[in-house]
CSV table of C-alpha atoms in Angstrom, one decimal:
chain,number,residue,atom,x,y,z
A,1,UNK,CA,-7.1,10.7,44.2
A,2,UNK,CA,-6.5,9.0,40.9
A,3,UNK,CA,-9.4,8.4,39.6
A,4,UNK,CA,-9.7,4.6,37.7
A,5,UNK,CA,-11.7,3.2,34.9
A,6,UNK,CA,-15.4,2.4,35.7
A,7,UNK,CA,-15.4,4.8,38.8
A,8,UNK,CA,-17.2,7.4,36.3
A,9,UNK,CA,-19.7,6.5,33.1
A,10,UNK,CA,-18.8,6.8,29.5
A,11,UNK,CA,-20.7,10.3,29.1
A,12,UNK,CA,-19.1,12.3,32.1
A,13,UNK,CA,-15.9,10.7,31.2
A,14,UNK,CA,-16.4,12.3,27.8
A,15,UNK,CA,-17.9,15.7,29.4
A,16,UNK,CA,-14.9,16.4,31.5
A,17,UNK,CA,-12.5,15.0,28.8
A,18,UNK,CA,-13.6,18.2,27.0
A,19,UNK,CA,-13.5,20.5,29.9
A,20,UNK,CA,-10.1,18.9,30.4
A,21,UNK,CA,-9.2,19.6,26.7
A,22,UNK,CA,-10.2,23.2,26.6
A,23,UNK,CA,-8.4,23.5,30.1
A,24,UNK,CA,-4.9,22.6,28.3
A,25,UNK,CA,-6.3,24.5,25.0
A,26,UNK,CA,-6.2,28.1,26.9
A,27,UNK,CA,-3.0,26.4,29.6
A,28,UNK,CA,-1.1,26.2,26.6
A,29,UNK,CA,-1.7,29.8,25.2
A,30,UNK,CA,-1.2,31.2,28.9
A,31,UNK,CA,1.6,29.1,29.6
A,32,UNK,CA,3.2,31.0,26.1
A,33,UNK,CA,3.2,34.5,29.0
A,34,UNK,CA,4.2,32.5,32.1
A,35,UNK,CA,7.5,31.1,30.2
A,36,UNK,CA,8.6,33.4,27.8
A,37,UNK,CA,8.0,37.2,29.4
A,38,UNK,CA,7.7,39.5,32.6
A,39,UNK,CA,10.3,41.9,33.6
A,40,UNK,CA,14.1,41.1,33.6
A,41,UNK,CA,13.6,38.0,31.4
A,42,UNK,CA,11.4,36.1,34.1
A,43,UNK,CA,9.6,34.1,31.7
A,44,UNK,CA,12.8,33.1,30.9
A,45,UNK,CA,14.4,31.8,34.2
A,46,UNK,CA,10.6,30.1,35.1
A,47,UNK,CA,11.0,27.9,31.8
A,48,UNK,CA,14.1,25.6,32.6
A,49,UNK,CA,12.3,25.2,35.9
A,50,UNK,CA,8.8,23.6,34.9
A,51,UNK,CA,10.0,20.3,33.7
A,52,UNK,CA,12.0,19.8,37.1
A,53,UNK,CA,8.8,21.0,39.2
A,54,UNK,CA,6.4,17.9,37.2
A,55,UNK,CA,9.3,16.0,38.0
A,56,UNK,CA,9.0,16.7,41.8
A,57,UNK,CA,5.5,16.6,41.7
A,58,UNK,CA,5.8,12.7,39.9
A,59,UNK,CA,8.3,12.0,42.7
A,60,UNK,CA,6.7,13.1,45.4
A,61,UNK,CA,3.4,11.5,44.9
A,62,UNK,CA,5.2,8.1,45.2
A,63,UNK,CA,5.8,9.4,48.8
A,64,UNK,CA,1.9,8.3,50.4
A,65,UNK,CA,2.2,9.2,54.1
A,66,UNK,CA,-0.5,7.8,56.8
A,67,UNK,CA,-3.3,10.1,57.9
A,68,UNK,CA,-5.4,8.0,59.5
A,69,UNK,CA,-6.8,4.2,60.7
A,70,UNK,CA,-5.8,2.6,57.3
A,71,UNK,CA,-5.5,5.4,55.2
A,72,UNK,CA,-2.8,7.3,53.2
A,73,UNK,CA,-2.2,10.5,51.2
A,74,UNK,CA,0.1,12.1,48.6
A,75,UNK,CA,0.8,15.3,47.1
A,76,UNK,CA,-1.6,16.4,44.2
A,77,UNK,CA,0.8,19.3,43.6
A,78,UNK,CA,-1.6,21.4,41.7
A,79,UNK,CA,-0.9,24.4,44.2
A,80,UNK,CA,3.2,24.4,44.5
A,81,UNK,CA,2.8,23.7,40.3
A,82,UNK,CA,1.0,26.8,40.4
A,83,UNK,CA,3.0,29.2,42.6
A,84,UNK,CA,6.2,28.8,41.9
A,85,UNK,CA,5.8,28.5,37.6
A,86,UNK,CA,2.3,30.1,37.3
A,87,UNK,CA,-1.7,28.8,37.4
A,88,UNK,CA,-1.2,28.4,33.1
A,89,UNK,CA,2.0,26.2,33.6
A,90,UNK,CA,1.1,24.8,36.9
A,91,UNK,CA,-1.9,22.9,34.6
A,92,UNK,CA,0.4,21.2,32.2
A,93,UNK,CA,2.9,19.8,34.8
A,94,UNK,CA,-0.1,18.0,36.3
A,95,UNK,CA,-1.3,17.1,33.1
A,96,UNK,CA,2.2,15.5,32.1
A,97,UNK,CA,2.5,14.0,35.2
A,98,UNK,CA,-0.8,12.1,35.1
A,99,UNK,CA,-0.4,11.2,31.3
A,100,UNK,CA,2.4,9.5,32.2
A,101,UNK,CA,1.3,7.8,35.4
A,102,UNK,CA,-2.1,6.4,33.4
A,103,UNK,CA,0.4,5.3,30.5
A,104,UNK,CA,3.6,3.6,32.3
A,105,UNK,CA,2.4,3.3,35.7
A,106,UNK,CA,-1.1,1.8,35.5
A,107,UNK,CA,-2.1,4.8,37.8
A,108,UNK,CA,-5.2,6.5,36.9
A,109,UNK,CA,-7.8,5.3,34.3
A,110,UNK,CA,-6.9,6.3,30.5
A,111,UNK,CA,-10.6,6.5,29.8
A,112,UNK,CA,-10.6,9.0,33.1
A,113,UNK,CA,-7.6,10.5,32.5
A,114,UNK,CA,-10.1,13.7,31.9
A,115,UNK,CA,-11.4,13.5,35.0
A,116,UNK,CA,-8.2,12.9,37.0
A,117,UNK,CA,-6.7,16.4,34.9
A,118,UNK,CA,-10.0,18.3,35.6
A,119,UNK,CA,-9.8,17.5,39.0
A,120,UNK,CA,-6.2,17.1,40.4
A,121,UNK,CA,-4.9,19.8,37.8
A,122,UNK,CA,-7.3,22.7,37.2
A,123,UNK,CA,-9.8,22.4,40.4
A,124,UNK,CA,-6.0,22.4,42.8
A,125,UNK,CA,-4.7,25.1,40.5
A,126,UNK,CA,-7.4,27.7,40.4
A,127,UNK,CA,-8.0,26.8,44.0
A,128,UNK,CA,-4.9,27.1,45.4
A,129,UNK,CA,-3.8,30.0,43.5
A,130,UNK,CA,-7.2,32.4,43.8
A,131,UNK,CA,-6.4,31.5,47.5
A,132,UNK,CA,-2.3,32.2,47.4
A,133,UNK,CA,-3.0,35.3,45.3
A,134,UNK,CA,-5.8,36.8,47.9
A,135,UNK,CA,-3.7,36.2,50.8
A,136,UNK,CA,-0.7,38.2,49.5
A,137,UNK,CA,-3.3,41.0,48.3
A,138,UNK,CA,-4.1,41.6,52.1
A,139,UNK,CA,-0.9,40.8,54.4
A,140,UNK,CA,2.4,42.7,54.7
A,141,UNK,CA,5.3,42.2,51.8
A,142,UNK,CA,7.2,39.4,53.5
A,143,UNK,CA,9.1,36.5,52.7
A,144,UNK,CA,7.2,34.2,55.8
A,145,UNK,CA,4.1,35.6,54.3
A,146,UNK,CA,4.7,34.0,51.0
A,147,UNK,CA,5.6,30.7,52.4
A,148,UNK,CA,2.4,30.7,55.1
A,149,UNK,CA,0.3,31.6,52.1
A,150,UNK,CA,1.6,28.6,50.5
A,151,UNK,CA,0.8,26.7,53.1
A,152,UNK,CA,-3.3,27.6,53.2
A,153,UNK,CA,-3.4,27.1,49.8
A,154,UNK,CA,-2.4,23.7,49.2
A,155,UNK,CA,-4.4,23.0,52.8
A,156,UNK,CA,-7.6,24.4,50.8
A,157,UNK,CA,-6.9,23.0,47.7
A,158,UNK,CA,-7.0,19.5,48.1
A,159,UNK,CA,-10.7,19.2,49.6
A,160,UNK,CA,-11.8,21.2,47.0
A,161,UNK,CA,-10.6,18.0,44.5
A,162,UNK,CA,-12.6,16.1,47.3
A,163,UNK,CA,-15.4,17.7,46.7
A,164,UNK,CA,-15.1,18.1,43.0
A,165,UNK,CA,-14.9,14.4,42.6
A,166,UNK,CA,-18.3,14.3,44.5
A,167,UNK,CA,-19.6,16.3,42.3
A,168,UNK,CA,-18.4,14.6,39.0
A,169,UNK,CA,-19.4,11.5,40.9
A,170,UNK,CA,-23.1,12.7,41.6
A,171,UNK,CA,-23.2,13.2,38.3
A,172,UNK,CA,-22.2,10.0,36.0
A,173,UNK,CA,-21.0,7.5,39.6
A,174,UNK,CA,-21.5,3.7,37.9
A,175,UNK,CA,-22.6,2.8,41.9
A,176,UNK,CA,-25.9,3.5,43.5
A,177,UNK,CA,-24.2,5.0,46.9
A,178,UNK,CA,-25.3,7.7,49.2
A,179,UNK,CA,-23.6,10.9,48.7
A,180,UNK,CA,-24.0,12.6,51.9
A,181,UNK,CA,-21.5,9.4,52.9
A,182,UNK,CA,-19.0,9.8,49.8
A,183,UNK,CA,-19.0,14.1,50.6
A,184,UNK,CA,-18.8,13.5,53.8
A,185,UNK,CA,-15.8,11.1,54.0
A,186,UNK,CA,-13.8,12.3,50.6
A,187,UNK,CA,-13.9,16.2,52.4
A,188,UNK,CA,-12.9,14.3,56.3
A,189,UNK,CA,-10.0,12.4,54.8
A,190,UNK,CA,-8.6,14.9,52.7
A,191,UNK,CA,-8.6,17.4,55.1
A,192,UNK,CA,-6.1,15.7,56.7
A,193,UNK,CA,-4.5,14.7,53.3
A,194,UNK,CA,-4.3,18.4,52.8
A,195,UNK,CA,-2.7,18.8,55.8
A,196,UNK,CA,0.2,17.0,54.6
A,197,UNK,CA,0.0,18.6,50.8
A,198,UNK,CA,0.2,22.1,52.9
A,199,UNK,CA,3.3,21.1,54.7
A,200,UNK,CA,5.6,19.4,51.3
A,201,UNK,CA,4.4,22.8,49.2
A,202,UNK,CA,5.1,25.2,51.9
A,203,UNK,CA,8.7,23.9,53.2
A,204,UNK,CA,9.0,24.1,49.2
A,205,UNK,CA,8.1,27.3,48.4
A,206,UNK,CA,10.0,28.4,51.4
A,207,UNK,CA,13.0,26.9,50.3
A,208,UNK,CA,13.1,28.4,46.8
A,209,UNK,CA,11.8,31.8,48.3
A,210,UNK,CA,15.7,31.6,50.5
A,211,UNK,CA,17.5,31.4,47.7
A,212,UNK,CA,15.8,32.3,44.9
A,213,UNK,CA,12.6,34.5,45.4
A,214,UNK,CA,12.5,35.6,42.0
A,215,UNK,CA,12.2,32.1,40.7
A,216,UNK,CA,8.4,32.3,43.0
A,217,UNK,CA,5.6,33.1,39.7
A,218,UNK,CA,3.1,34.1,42.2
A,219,UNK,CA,5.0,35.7,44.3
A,220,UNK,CA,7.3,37.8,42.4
A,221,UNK,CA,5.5,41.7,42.3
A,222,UNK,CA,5.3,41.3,46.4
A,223,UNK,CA,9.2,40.3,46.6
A,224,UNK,CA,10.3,42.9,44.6
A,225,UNK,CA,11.8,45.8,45.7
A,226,UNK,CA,10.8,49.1,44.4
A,227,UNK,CA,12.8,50.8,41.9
A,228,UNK,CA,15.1,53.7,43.8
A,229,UNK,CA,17.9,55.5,43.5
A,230,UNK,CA,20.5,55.4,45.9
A,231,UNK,CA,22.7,59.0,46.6
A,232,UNK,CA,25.3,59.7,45.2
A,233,UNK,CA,28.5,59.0,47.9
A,234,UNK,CA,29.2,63.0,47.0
A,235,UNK,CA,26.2,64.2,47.6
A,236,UNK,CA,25.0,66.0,50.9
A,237,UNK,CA,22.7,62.7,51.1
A,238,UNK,CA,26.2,60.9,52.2
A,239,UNK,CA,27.6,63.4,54.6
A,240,UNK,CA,28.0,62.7,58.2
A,241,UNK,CA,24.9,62.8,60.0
A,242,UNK,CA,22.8,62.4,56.9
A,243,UNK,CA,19.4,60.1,57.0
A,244,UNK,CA,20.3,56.6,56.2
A,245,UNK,CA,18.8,55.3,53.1
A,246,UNK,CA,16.3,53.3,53.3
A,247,UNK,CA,17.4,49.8,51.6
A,248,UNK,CA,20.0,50.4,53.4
A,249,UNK,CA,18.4,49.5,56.8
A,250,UNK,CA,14.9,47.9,55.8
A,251,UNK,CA,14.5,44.2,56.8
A,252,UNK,CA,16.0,40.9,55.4
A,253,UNK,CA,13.2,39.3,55.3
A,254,UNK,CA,11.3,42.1,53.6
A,255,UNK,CA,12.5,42.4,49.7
A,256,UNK,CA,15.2,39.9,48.5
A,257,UNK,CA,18.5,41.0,47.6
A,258,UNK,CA,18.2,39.2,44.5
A,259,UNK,CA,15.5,42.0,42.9
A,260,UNK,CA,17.3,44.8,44.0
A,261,UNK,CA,17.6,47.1,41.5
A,262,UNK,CA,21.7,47.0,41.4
A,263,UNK,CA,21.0,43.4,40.2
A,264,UNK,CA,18.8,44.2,37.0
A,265,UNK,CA,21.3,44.3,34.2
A,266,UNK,CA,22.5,40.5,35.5
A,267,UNK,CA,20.9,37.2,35.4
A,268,UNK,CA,21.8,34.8,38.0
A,269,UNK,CA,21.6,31.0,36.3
A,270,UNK,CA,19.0,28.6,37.1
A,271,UNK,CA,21.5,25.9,36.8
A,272,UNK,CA,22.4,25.7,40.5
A,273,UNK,CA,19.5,25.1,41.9
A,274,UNK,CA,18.3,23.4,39.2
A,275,UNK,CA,20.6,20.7,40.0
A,276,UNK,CA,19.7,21.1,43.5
A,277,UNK,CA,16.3,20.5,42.7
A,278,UNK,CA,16.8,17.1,40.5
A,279,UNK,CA,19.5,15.9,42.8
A,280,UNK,CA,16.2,15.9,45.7
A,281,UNK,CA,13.2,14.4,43.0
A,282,UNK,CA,15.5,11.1,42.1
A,283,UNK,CA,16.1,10.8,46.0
A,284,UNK,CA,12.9,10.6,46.7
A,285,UNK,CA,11.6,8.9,43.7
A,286,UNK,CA,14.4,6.4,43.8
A,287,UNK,CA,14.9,5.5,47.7
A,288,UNK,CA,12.3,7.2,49.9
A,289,UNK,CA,9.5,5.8,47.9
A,290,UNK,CA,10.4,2.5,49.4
A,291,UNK,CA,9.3,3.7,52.9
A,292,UNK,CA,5.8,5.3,51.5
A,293,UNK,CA,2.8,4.0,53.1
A,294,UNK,CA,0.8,0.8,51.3
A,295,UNK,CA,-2.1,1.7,53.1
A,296,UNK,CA,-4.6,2.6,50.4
A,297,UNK,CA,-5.0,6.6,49.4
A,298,UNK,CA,-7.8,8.1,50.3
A,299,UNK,CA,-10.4,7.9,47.3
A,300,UNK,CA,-9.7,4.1,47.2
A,301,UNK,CA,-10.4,4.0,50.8
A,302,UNK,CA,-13.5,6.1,50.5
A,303,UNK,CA,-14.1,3.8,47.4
A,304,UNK,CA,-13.9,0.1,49.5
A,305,UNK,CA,-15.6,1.3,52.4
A,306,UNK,CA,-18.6,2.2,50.3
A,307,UNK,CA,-18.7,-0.1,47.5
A,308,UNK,CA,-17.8,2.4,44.5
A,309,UNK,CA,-14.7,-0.3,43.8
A,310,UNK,CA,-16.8,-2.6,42.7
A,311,UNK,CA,-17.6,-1.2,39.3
A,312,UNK,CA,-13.8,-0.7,38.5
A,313,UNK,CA,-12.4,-1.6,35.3
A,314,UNK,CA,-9.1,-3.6,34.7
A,315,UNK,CA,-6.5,-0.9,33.4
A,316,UNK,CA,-5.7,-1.1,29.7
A,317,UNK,CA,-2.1,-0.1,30.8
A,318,UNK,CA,-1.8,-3.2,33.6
A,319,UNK,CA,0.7,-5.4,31.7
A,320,UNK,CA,3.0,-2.0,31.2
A,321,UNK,CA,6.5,-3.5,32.3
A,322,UNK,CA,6.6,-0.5,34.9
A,323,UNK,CA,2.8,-1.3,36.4
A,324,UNK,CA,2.8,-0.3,39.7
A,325,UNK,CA,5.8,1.7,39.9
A,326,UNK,CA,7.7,-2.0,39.9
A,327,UNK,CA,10.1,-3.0,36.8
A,328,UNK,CA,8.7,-6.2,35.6
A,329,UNK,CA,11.2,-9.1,35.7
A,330,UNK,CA,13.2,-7.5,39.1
A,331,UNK,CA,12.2,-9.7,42.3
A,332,UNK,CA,14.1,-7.1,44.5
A,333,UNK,CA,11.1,-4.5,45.6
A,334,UNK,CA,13.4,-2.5,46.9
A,335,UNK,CA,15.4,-2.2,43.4
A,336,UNK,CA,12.6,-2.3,41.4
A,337,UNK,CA,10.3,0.1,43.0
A,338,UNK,CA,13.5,2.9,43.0
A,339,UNK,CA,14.5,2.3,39.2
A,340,UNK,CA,10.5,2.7,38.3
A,341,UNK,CA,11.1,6.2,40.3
A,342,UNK,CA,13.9,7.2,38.5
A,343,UNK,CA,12.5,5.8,35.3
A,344,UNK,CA,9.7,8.0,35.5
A,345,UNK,CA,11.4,10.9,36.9
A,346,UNK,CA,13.5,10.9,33.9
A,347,UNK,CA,10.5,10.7,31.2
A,348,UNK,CA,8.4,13.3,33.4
A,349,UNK,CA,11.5,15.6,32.9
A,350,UNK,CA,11.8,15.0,29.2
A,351,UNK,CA,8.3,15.4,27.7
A,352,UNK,CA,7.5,18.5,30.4
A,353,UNK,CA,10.8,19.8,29.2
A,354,UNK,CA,9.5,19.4,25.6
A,355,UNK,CA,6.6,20.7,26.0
A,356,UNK,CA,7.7,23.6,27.9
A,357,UNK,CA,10.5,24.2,25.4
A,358,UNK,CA,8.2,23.8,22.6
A,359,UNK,CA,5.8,26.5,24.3
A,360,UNK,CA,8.3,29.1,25.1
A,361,UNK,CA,9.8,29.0,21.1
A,362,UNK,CA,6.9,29.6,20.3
A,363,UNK,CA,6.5,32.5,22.1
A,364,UNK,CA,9.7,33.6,20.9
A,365,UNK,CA,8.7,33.2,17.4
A,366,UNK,CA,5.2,35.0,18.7
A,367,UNK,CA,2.5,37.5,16.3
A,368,UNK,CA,3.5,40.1,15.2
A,369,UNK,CA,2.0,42.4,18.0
A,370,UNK,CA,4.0,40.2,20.7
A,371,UNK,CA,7.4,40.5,18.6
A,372,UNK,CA,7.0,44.0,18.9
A,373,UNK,CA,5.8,43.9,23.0
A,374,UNK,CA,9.4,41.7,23.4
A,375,UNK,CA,11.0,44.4,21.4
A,376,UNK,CA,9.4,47.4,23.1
A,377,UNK,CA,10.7,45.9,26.2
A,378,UNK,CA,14.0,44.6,25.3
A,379,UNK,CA,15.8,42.6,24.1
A,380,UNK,CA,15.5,38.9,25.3
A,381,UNK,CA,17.5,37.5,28.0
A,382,UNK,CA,20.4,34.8,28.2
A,383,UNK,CA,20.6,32.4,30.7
A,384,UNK,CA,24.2,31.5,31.8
């Protein structure tokens, strides 16, 4: 759904360039919570994870699967951005990872690149997160529950972008087109789109909810478990024949071990799965990407089949010696298309890292009233 140059006129480009702007203005300051507090030094084991999960998200858009007659889709990534480092941090991985596609890759105009963040970052985010949020309100304290609400949430997210970009389009579109025929076939394809965005997050989220459920932002006051104490093994609460306690019979699948209250004064390191997690983005960026569909995605289908293409603009980033997610000068396709994964895997990782690092120091560093919040609550935690 990246929107190019000329798809869009000069003053909507500029409208949602600001909406974009004050999007990352208040992402920034809310991203300062996400990655530097919450209890146990959470903010603190969500930080070393954001840059990896705009990696991922840069990886695994290179990864267009078919949906239908001619058609293809990719991750957006707004929603699994969202629940697993939060809606304020969820924004700037998108945002990083479409900077950088517009600037090295040729994907996604420059002069829309406000429209692409609007649309693929904050619609998907707010979207997919009121949604993941509302679910987990309503349905029992379970791990399964957390990945299905995943699932529904990336599903719903993705045609609301579809219709968001009718909307932006009914506003400044350069093409004299119906829009009952762009609604209707942006919403029909990405439906199905969606269906595949719903599958990637959720096998996602259920994957870091095995291991590591308090690494889940959104989902991390349902996995807890409640604070209790646990008998004494001398008291009448341990004879023979007394009641068992309770955690010590509940369900697996209902609070992880890792929040149980035994585990408070330790920090498990990030590093492992971490590693895990980079190990996975460069295979896909640098060897399944060769097998992604070339059918076109689906806003450039939607786009041929009714004559929006034709107002679009040459790229100011085309002769970029990584245009096209190809290294210029390498005739190998195979070669070339992996190293321009890896390539941009690595420079996703190093300015989301940045900015990510840069954000939570500055927490750190915080007003006055926030140094004394971190104080009131402890003192900060140390990753291993």
């Amino acid at each position: 759904m990246h929107v190019p140059d000329g798809f869009i006129d000069a003053p909507v480009s500029a409208g949602t360039g600001v909406v974009a702007a004050a999007a990352l203005a208040v992402s920034l300051r809310g991203a300062r919570r996400e990655l530097g507090g919450g209890p146990g030094g959470a903010g603190e084991r969500t930080a070393p994870l954001a840059g990896l999960v705009a990696a991922f998200i840069f990886a695994v858009q290179m990864l267009n699967f078919p949906v239908a007659a001619g058609t293809s889709g990719h991750l957006l990534g707004g929603a699994l951005a969202a629940i697993l480092v939060g809606p304020y941090t969820g924004v700037l991985c998108v945002s990083v990872v479409l900077l950088l596609q517009g600037v090295l890759f040729a994907d996604g105009g420059l002069t829309a690149l406000g429209t692409n963040i609007t649309d693929m970052g904050v619609v998907t985010v707010l979207v997919a997160y009121a949604v993941f949020r509302g679910l987990l309100r309503v349905l029992p304290r379970r791990r399964s529950v957390v990945t299905g609400a995943s699932f529904v949430a990336a599903l719903v997210s993705v045609p609301a972008a579809a219709v968001a970009f009718t909307a932006i389009y009914a506003l400044g579109g350069t093409t004299d087109v119906s829009l009952g025929k762009v609604f209707g076939a942006m919403v029909g394809v990405h439906v199905l789109i969606g269906i595949g965005e719903a599958a990637i997050t959720a096998a996602t989220v259920g994957a870091v909810v095995a291991v590591r459920p308090d690494l889940v932002y959104g989902a991390r006051d349902r996995l807890a478990a409640p604070l209790e104490l646990r008998p004494s093994p001398l008291s009448d609460a341990g004879a023979p024949g007394a009641e068992p306690h309770p955690a010590d019979t509940a369900p697996a699948d209902t609070a992880p071990a890792d929040t149980a209250p035994a585990a408070a004064g330790r920090r498990r390191s990030v590093r492992p799965l971490w590693i895990a997690g980079l190990v996975v983005t460069l295979a896909c960026a640098g060897g399944l990407s060769f097998y992604a569909s070339s059918d076109p995605d689906g806003l450039e289908k939607v786009a041929a089949d009714n004559g929006i293409d034709k107002q679009a603009e040459d790229h100011a980033a085309q002769d970029s010696p990584l245009a096209d997610y190809g290294v210029e000068d390498i005739a190998d396709s195979r070669l070339s298309g992996g190293l321009a994964g890896v390539i941009g895997v690595g420079a996703t990782l190093v300015v989301g890292s940045g900015v990510f690092v840069a954000v939570r120091r500055r927490n750190s560093a915080g007003t006055p009233a926030e140094a004394g919040a971190s104080t009131a609550s402890g003192p900060p935690a140390t990753e291993r």
